[in-house]
C-alpha positions as a Python dict, from the first residue, in 0.01 Angstrom:
ca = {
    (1, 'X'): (0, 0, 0),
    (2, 'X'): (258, -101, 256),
    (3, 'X'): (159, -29, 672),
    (4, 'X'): (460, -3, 841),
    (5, 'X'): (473, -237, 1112),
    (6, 'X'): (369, -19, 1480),
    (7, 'X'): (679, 54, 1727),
    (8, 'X'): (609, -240, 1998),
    (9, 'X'): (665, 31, 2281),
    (10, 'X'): (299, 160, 2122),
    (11, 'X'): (101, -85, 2255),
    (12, 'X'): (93, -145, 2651),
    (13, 'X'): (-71, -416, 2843),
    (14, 'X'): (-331, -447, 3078),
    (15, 'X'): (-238, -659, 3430),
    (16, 'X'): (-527, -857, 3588),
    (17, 'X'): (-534, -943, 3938),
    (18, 'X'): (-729, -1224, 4190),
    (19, 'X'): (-640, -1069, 4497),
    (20, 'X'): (-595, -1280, 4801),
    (21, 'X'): (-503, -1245, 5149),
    (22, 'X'): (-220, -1540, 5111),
    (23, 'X'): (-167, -1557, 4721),
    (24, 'X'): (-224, -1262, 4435),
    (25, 'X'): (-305, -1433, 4109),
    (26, 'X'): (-171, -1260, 3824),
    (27, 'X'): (-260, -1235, 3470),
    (28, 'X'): (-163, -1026, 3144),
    (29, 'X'): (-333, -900, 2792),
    (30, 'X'): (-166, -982, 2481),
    (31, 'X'): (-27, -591, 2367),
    (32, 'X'): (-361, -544, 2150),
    (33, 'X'): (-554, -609, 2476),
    (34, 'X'): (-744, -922, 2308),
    (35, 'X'): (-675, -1204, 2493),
    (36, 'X'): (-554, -1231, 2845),
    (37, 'X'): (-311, -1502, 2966),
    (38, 'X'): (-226, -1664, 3370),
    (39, 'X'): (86, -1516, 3444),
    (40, 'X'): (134, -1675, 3768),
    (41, 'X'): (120, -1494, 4173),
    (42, 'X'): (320, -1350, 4431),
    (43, 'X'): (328, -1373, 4774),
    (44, 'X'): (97, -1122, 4962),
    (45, 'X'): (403, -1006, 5164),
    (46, 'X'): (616, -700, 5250),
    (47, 'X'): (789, -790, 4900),
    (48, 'X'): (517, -722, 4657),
    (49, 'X'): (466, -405, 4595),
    (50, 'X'): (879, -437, 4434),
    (51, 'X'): (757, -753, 4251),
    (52, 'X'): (422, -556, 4106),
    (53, 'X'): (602, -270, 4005),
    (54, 'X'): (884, -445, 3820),
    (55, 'X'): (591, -641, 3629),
    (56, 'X'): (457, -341, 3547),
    (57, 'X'): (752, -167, 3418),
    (58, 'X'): (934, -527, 3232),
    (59, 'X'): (552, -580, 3080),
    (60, 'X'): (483, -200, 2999),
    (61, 'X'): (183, -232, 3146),
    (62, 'X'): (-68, 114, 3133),
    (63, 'X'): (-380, -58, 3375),
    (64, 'X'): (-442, -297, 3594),
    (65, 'X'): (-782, -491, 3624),
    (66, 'X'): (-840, -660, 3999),
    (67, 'X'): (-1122, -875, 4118),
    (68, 'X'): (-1423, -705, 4366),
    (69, 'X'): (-1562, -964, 4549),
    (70, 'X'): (-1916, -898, 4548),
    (71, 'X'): (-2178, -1085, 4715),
    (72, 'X'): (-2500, -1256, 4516),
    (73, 'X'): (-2671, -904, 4517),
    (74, 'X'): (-2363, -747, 4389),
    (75, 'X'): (-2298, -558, 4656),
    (76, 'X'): (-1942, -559, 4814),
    (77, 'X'): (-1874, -839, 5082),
    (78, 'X'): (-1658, -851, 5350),
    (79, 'X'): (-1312, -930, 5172),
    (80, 'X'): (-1388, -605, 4956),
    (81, 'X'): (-1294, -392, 5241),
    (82, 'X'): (-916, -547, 5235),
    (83, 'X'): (-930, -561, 4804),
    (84, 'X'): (-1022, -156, 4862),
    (85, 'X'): (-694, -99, 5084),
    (86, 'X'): (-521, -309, 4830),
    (87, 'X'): (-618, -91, 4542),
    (88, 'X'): (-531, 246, 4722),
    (89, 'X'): (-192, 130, 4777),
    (90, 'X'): (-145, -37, 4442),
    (91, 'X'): (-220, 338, 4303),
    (92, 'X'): (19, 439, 4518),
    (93, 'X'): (297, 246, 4417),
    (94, 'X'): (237, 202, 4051),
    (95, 'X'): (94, 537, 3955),
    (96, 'X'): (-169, 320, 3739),
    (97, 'X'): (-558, 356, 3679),
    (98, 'X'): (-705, 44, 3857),
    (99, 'X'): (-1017, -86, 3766),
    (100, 'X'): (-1213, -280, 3954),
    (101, 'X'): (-1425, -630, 3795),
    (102, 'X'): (-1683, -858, 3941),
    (103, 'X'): (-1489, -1155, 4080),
    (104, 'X'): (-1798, -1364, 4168),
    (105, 'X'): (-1723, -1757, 4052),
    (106, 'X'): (-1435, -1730, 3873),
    (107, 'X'): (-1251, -1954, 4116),
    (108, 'X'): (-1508, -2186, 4015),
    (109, 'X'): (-1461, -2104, 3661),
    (110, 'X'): (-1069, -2119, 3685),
    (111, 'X'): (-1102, -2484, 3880),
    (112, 'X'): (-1336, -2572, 3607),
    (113, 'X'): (-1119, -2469, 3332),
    (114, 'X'): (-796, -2674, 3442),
    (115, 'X'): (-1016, -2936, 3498),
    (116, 'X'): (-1158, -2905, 3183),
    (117, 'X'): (-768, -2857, 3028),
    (118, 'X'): (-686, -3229, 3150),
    (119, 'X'): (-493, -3092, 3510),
    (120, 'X'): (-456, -3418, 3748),
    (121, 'X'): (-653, -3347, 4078),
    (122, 'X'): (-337, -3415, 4287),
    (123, 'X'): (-176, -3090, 4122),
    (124, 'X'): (-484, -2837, 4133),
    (125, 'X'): (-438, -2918, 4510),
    (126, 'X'): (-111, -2892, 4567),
    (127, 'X'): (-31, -2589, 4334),
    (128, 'X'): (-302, -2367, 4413),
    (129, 'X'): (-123, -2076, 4208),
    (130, 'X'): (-240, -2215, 3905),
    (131, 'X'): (-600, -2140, 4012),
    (132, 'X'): (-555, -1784, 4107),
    (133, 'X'): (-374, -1676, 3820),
    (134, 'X'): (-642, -1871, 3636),
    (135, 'X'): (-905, -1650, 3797),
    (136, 'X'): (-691, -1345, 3765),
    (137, 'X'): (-695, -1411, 3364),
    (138, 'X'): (-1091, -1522, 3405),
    (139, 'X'): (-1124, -1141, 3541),
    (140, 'X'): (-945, -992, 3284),
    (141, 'X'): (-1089, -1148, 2991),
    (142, 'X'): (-1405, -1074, 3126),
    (143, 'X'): (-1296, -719, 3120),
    (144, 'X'): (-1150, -731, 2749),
    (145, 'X'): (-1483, -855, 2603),
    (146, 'X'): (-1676, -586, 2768),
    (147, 'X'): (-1457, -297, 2656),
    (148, 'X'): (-1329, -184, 2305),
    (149, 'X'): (-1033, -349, 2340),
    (150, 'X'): (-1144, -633, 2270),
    (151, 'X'): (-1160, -739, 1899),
    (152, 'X'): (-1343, -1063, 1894),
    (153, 'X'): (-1658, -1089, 1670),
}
C-alpha cells in the first residue's frame, strides 16, 4: 500500500537560540525535528525582533528552544536575568512557546566542533557568528535527543 506523501505545511520547525548580549546565534530543526542545523545570528539590536519574526514565519517555525545559562550547580547565573527579559519579549512578539535548555559548555563544544570540522584558527576568531550559531544548534540538538522528536536509535 501506497502513503501519500504529508502536505510540507504539516510539519513545522523548531528555532534554537544562543542568546547574547552582542550576537544571537541561531539554529533550526530539519521539519521532522531530528536534526538541528547553524543557521547563522543577528544583531542584538532594535532590528531583531522584525528579523526573528520573519524567520519564524519564512521557516514555519511552531517553538523556539534558547540557551539558560546556568552556573556549575545549575542554578541560574547572572546573564540569566537578561536571557529571562529576552524570553518574555520573544513571547511577545512571536506568539511562540519558548523553552528554555541548559547552555553550560556548548561554546566550548561549538569551538570544539569547528575545530574538530578542519575551521582555520584565523576564521573562528574573526567570524565569531559561526560559534554562536554553532552553540545555538549544540542547544537544540540537545533538546531533540531528549524529547520525542527525536528519532535516532
Amino acid at each position: 500500500m501506497v502513503r501519500p506523501r504529508p502536505s510540507p505545511t504539516k510539519f513545522r520547525r523548531i528555532l534554537g537560540i544562543d542568546y547574547g548580549s552582542e550576537r544571537v546565534g541561531l539554529s533550526l530543526s530539519d521539519p521532522l525535528g531530528i536534526f538541528a542545523s547553524p543557521l547563522g545570528t543577528v544583531r542584538n539590536n532594535a532590528e531583531i525582533w522584525a528579523e526573528l519574526r520573519t524567520i519564524v514565519e519564512r521557516e514555519n517555525v511552531k517553538l523556539i528552544v534558547i540557551g539558560m545559562p546556568l552556573n556549575l550547580k545549575g542554578e541560574k547565573s547572572h546573564k540569566a536575568l537578561a536571557v529571562d527579559q529576552f524570553i518574555t519579549r520573544l513571547k511577545d512578539e512571536t506568539q511562540l512557546e519558548v523553552v528554555t535548555w541548559d547552555e553550560r559548555f556548548t561554546t566550548v563544544m561549538a569551538r570544539q566542533t569547528l575545530l574538530d570540522m578542519g575551521t582555520k584558527k584565523k576564521e573562528r576568531r574573526t567570524n565569531k557568528g559561526r560559534v554562536d550559531s554553532m552553540a545555538a544548534a549544540i542547544i537544540l540538538q540537545g533538546f531533540l535527543d531528549s524529547t520525542k522528536h527525536s528519532r535516532v536509535c
